[in-house]
Coordinates of C-alpha atoms and ligand atoms in Angstrom, one line a residue:
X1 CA 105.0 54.5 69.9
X2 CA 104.0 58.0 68.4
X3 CA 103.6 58.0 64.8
X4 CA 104.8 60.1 62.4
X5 CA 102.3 62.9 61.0
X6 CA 100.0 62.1 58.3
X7 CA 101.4 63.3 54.6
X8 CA 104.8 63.9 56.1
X9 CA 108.0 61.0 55.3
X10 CA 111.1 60.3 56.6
X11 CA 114.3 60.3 54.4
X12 CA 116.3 57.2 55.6
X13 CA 120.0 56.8 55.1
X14 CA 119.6 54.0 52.8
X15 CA 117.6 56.6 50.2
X16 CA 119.6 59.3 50.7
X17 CA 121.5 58.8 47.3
X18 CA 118.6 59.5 45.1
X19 CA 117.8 62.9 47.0
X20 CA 121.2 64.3 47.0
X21 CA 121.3 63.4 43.0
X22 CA 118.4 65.6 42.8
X23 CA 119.8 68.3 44.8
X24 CA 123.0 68.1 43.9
X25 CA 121.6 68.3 39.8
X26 CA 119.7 71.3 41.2
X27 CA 122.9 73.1 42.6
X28 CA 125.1 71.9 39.3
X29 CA 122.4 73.1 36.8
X30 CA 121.2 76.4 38.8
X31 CA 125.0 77.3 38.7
X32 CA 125.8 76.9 35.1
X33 CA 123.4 79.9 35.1
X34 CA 124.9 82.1 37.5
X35 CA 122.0 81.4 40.0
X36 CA 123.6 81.4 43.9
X37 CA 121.5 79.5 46.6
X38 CA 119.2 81.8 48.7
X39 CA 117.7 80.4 52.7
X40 CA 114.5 82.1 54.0
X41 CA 113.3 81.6 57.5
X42 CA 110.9 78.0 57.2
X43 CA 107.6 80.7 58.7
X44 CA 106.7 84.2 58.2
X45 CA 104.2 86.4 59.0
X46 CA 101.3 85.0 57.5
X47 CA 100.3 88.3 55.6
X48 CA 102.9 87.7 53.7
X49 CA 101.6 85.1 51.7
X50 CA 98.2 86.4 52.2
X51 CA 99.3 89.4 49.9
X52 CA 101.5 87.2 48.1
X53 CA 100.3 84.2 47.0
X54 CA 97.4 85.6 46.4
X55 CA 93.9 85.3 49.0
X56 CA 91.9 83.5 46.6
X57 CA 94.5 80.7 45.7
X58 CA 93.8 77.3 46.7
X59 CA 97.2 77.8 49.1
X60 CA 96.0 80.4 50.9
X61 CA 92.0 79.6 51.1
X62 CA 92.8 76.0 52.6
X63 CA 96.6 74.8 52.9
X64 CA 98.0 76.8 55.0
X65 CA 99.1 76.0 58.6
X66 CA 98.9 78.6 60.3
X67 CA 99.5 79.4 64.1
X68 CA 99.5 82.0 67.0
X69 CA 102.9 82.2 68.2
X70 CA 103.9 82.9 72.0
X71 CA 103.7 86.3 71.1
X72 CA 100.2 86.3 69.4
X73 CA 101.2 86.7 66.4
X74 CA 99.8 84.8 63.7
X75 CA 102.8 82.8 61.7
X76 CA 102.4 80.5 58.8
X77 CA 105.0 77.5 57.4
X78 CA 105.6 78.3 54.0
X79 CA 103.2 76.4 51.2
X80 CA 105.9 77.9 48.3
X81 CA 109.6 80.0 48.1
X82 CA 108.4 82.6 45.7
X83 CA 106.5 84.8 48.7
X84 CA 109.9 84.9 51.3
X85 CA 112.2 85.4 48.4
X86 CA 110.5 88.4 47.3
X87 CA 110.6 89.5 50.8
X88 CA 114.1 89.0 51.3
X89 CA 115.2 90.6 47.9
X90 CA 113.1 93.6 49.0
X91 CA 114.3 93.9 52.8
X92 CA 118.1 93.2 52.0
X93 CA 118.3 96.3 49.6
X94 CA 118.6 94.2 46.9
X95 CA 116.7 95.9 44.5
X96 CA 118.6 98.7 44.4
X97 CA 121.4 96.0 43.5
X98 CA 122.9 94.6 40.6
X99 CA 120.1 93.3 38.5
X100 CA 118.9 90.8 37.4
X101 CA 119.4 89.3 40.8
X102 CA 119.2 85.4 40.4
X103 CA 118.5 83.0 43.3
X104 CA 117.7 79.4 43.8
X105 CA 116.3 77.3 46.5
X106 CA 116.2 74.1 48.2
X107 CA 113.3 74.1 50.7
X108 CA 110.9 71.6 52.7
X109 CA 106.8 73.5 51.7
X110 CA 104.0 73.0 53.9
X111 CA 100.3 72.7 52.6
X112 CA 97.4 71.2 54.1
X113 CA 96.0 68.9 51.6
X114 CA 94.5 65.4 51.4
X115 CA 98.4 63.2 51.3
X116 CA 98.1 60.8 47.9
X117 CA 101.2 59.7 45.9
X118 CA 103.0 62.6 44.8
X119 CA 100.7 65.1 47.5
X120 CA 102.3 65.5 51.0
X121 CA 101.9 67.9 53.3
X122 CA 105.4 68.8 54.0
X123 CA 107.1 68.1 50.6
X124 CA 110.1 69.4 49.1
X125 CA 111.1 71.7 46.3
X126 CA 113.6 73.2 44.0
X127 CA 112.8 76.6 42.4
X128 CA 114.7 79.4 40.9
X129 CA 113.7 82.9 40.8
X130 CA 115.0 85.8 38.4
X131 CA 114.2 89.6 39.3
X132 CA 114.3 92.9 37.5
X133 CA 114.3 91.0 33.7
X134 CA 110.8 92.1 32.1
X135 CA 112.2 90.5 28.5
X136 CA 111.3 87.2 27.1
X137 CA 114.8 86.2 27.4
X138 CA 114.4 86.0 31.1
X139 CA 111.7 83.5 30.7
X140 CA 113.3 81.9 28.0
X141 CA 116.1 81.1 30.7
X142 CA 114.0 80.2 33.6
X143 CA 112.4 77.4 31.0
X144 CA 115.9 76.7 29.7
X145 CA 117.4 76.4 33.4
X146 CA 114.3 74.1 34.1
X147 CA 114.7 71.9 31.1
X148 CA 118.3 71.3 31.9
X149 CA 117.8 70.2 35.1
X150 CA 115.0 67.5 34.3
X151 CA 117.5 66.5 31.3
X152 CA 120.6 66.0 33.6
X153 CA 118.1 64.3 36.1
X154 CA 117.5 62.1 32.7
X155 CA 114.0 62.4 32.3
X156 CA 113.3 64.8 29.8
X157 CA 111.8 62.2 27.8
X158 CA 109.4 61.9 29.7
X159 CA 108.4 65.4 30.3
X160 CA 105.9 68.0 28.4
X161 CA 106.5 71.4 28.6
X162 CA 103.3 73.3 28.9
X163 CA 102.9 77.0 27.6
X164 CA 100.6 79.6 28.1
X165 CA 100.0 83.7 28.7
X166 CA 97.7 84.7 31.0
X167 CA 98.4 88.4 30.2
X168 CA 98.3 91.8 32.4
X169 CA 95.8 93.2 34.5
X170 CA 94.4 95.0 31.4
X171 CA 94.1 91.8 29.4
X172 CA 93.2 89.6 31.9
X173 CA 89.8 92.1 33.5
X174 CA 88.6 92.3 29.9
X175 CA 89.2 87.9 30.0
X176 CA 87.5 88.1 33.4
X177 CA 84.3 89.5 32.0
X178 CA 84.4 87.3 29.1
X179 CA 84.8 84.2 31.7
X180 CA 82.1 85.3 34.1
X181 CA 79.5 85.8 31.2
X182 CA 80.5 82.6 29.8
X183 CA 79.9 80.7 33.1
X184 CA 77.3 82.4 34.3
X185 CA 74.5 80.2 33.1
X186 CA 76.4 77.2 34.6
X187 CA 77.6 78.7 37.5
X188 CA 74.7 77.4 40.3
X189 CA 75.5 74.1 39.1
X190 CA 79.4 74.5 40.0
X191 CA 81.4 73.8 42.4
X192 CA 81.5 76.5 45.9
X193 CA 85.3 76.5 45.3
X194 CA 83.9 77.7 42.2
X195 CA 81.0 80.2 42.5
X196 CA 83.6 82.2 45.1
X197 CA 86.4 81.9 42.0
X198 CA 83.6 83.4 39.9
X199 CA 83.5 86.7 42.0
X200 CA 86.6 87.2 43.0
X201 CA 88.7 85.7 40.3
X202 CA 87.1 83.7 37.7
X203 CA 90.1 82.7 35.8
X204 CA 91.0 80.3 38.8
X205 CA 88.2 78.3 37.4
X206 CA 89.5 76.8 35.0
X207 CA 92.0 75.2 37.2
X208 CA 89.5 73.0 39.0
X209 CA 90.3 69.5 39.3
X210 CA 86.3 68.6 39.9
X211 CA 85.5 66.1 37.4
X212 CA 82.1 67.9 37.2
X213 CA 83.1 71.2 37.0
X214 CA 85.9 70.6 34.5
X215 CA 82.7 69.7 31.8
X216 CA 81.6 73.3 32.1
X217 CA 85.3 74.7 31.6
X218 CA 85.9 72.7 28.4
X219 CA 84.8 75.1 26.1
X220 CA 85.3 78.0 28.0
X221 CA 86.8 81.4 26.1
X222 CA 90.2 81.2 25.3
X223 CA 92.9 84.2 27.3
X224 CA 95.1 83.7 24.3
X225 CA 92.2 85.5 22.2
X226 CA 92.1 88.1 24.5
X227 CA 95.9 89.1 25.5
X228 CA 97.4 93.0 24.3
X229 CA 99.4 93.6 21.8
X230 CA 102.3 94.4 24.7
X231 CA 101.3 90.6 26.1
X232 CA 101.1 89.3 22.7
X233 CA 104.5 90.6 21.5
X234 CA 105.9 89.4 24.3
X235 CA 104.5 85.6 24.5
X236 CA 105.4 85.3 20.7
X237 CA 108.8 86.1 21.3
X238 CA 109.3 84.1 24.1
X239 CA 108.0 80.7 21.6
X240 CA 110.5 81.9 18.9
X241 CA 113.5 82.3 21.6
X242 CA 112.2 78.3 22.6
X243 CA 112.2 77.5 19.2
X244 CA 115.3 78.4 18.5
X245 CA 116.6 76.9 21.3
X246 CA 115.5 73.9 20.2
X247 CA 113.1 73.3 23.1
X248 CA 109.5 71.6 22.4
X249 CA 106.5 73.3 23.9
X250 CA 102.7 73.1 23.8
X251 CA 100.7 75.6 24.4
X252 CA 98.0 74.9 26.4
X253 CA 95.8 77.7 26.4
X254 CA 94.0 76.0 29.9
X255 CA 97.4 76.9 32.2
X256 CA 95.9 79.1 34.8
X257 CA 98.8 77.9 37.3
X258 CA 97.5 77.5 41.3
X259 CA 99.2 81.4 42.5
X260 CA 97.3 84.5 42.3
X261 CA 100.6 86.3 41.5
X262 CA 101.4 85.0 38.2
X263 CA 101.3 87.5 35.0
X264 CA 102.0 86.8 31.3
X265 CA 104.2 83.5 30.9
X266 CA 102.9 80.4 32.6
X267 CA 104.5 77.3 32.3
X268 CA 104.5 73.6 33.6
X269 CA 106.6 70.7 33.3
X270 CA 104.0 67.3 33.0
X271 CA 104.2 63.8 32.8
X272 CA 102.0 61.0 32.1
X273 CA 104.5 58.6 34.6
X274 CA 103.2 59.2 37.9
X275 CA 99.5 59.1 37.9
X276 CA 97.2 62.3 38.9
X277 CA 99.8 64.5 40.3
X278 CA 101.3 65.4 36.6
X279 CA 102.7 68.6 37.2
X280 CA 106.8 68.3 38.2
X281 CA 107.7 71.8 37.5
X282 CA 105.8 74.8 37.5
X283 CA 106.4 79.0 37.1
X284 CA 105.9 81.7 35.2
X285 CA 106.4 85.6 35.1
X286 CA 104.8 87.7 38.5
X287 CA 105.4 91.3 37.4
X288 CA 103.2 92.6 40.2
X289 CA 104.2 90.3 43.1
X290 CA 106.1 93.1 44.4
X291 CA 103.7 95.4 44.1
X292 CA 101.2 93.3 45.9
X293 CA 103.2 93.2 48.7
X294 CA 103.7 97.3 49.0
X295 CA 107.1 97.0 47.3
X296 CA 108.5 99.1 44.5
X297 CA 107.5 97.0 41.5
X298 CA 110.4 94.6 40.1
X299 CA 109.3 92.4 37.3
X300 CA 110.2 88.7 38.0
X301 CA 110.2 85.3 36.2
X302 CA 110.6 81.7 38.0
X303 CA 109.8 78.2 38.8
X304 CA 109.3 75.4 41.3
X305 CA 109.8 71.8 40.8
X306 CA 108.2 69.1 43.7
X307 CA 111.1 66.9 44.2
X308 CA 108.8 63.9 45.9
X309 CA 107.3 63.8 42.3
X310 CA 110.2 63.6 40.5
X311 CA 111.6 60.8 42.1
X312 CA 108.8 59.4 41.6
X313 CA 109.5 59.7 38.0
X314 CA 113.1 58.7 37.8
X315 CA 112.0 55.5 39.6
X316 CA 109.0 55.0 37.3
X317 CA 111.5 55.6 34.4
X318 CA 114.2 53.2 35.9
X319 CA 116.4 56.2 35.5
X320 CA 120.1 53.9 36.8
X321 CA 121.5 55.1 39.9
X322 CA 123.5 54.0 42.4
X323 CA 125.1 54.7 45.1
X324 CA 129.0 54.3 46.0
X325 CA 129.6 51.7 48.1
X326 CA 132.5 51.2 50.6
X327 CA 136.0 51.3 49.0
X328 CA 137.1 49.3 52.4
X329 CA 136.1 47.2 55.2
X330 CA 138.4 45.9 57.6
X331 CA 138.2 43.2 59.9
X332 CA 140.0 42.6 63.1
X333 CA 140.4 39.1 64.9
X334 CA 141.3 40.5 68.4
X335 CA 140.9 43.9 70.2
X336 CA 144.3 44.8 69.4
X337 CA 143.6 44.1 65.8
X338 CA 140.2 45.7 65.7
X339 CA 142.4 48.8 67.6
X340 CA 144.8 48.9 64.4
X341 CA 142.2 48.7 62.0
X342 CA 140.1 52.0 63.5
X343 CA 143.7 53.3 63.0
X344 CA 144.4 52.3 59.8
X345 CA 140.7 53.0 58.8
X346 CA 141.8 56.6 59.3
X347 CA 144.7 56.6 56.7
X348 CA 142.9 55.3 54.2
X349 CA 140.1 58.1 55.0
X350 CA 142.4 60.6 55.0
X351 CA 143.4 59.1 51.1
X352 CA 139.7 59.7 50.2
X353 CA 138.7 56.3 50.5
X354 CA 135.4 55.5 52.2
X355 CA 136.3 52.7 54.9
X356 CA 134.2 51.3 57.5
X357 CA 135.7 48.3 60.2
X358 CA 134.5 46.1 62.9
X359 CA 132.6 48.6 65.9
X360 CA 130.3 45.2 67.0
X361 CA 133.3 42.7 67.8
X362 CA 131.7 40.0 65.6
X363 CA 133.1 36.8 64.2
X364 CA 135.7 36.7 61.1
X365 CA 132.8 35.2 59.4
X366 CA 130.3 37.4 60.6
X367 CA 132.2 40.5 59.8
X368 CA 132.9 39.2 55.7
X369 CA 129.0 39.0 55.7
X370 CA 128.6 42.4 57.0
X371 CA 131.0 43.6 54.4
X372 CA 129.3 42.0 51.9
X373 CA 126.1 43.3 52.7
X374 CA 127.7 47.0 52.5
X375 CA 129.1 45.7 49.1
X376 CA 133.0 46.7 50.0
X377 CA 135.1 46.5 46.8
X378 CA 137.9 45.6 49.5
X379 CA 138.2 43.7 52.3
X380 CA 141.5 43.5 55.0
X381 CA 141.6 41.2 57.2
X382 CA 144.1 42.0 60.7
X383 CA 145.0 39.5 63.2
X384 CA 148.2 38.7 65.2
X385 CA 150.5 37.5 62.5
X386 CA 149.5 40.8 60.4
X387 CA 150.1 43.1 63.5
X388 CA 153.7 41.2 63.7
X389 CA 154.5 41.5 60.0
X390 CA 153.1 45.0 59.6
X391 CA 151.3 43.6 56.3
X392 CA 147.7 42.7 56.2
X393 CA 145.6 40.1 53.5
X394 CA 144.0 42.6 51.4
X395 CA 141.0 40.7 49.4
X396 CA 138.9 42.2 46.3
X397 CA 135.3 40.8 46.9
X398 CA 134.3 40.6 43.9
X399 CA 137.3 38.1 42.4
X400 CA 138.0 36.8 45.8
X401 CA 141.5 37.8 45.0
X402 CA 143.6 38.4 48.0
X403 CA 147.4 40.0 48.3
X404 CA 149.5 41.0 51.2
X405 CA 149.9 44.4 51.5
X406 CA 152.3 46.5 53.5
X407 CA 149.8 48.8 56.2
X408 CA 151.3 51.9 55.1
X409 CA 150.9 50.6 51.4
X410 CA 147.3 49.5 51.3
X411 CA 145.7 53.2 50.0
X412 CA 148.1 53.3 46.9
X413 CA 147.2 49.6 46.4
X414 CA 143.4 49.9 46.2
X415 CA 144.2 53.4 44.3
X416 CA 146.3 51.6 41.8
X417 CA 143.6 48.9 41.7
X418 CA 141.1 51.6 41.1
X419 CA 143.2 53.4 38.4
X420 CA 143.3 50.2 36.1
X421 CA 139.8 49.5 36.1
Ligands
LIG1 P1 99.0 71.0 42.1 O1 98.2 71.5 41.0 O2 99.6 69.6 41.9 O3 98.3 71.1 43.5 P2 100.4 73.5 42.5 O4 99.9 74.3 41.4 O5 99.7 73.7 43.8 O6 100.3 71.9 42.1 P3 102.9 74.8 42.9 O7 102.4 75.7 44.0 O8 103.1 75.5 41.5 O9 101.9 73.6 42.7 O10 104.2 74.1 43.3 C1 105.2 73.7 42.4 C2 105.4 72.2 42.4 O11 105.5 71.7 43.7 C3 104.3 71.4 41.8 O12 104.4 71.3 40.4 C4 104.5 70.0 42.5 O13 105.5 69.3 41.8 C5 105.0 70.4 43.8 N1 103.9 70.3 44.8 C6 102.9 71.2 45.1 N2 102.2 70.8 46.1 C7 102.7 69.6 46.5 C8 102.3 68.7 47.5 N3 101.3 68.9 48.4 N4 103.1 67.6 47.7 C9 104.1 67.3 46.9 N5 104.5 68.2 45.9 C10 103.8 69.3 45.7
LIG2 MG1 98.1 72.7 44.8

């Protein structure tokens, strides 16, 4: 048999549940903030995350996959949202829209990097994106949206937020310099990754995850000294508007953030739960993606969590979840029975009631241990007798009570059951 591709999983029905809790959270939480759901094509033109994402990013350097369509042109699977969101906001005319324009998304990434727990290569991600909002307010609500979300998914106690500025151009060329000068007595010594970060931009340095190269970083120079009195301003009013809120940050001064495009706020969501993948949820500010991409510029805040990762937290955390089980199971003795339970299964559908019957023709016995395997709160049995009296033995699992139960009666029965409890 062929095998399923390295760093890729399949969902199977029997873990559905915890996905759609995520995703469902995600819709719930991104509408209490008047975000609506946005759908990009899965590939684009793979300039557009060239100019995007940024061509010295990690993404775009090594994880993208990237292919000559039929047509020869060259098409890439999107690594991230942020890049086909800005194109879509820019091609639909929504710019010259009401703003801000808010828009969220649910969306299956694809990045070519070594698969590990919490690292796939087609993984999955909720993010949320705010345009034409240059205040700290904006930021404040992207960080407020994301909080909410990891505190309905109930892990928010097991969470850091992570703060930083990486300024504007202005601030950040006069950081650059600062950086290069600072590492360039260490710089032969460093990683390739590294020594081509140090040219083109040395700031993405200090994200390297090599053991080795992360002693020269330590006491790098600090962007916080360095940031305008514009980037300053804002980055200080964005930690007040937190404050207030009553939501705890660190700053962390060594956020750089894995996108080229990012500008002033930076932000991640960590936890210690989950071993070395630690960042959940991570955004920020990207006044000049728009720009980048030959757009009229739009100034833009926004996030994206990895949903393999949390999982990975909720189940670390023994967040309790489960899933609803059958309502109803009905069993049939003969083909005529099995006939008027598909029939009756149907009604109680119909009442909202989620029913499953006998589709294998097993044994009475065999079908109780199915239904007890699919942990039905009800179980109703039809055979000859019940067809004849139009009433059928209705039996709560869990008491092993059992009533008889007019056909046309048994919905309101298990309703009123349900309404008591
Ligand atoms: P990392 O530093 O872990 O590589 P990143 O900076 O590349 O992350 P982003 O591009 O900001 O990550 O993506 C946002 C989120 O998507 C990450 O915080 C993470 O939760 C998730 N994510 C990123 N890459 C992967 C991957 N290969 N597999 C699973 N989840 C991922
Ligand atoms: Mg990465």
């Amino acid at each position: 048999m062929i095998q399923i591709p390295k760093g890729t999983k399949d969902m199977l029905p029997s873990e559905a549940y915890l996905w759609h809790t995520v995703e469902d959270t995600a819709r719930e939480v991104a509408k209490l903030y008047g975000f609506k759901e946005i759908r990009t094509p899965t590939f684009e033109h793979t300039e557009l995350f060239a100019r995007g994402v940024g061509d010295t990013s990690d993404i775009v350097t090594k994880e993208m996959y990237t292919f000559l369509d039929k047509g020869g042109r060259s098409i890439t699977l999107r690594p991230e949202g942020t890049a086909g969101v800005a194109r879509a906001f820019v091609e639909n005319g929504l710019q010259g829209g009401a703003l801000p324009f808010k828009a969220y998304y649910l969306i299956s990434a694809f990045r070519y990097e070594r698969p590990q727990a919490g690292r796939l290569r087609e993984f999955h991600q909720f993010g949320a994106e705010l345009y034409g909002a240059a205040s700290p307010a904006a930021d404040a609500e992207a960080i407020l949206l994301a909080a909410r979300f990891l505190r309905e998914l109930q892990i928010d106690d097991c969470v850091e937020l992570h703060l930083n500025s990486i300024g504007c151009k202005t601030c950040r060329a006069r950081y650059g310099e600062a950086l290069r000068a600072y590492f360039r007595p260490h710089i032969e010594e460093m990683c390739e990754d590294c020594r081509s970060r140090f040219e083109k931009n040395p700031l993405r340095i200090l994200d390297c995850k090599n053991e080795h190269c992360k002693r020269f970083t330590a006491g790098a120079p600090c962007m916080l000294d360095y940031l305008c009195d514009d980037c300053r301003a804002h980055f200080e009013e964005l930690k007040g508007l937190l404050e207030k809120a009553g939501l705890p940050y660190t700053v962390d001064p060594r956020i750089v953030r894995g996108l080229d495009y990012y500008s002033r706020t930076v932000f991640e969501f960590t936890t210690d739960l989950i071993g070395a993948q630690s960042t959940v949820l991570g955004g920020g500010r990207y006044d000049t993606l728009l720009e980048q991409m030959d757009a009229k510029p739009t100034p833009a805040v926004g996030f994206a969590a990895g949903l393999e990762r949390l999982l990975l937290v909720m189940e670390a955390r023994e967040v309790p979840l489960a899933e609803r089980v059958p309502d109803v199971y009905i069993a049939g003795l003969d083909k005529e029975s099995r006939e008027q339970g598909l029939l009756l299964a149907e009604e109680l559908r119909e009442a909202g009631l989620i029913t499953e019957c006998d589709l294998m023709d097993r044994s009475l016995k065999a079908q109780f241990k199915y239904a007890d395997k699919l942990g039905a709160e009800f179980v109703v049995v039809i055979g000859e007798a019940e067809r004849a009296e139009g009433a059928a033995e209705v039996r709560h699992m869990r008491d092993s009570r059992s009533e008889r139960v007019k056909f046309q009666e048994i919905s309101q029965y298990i309703k009123g059951y349900y309404r008591r409890t």
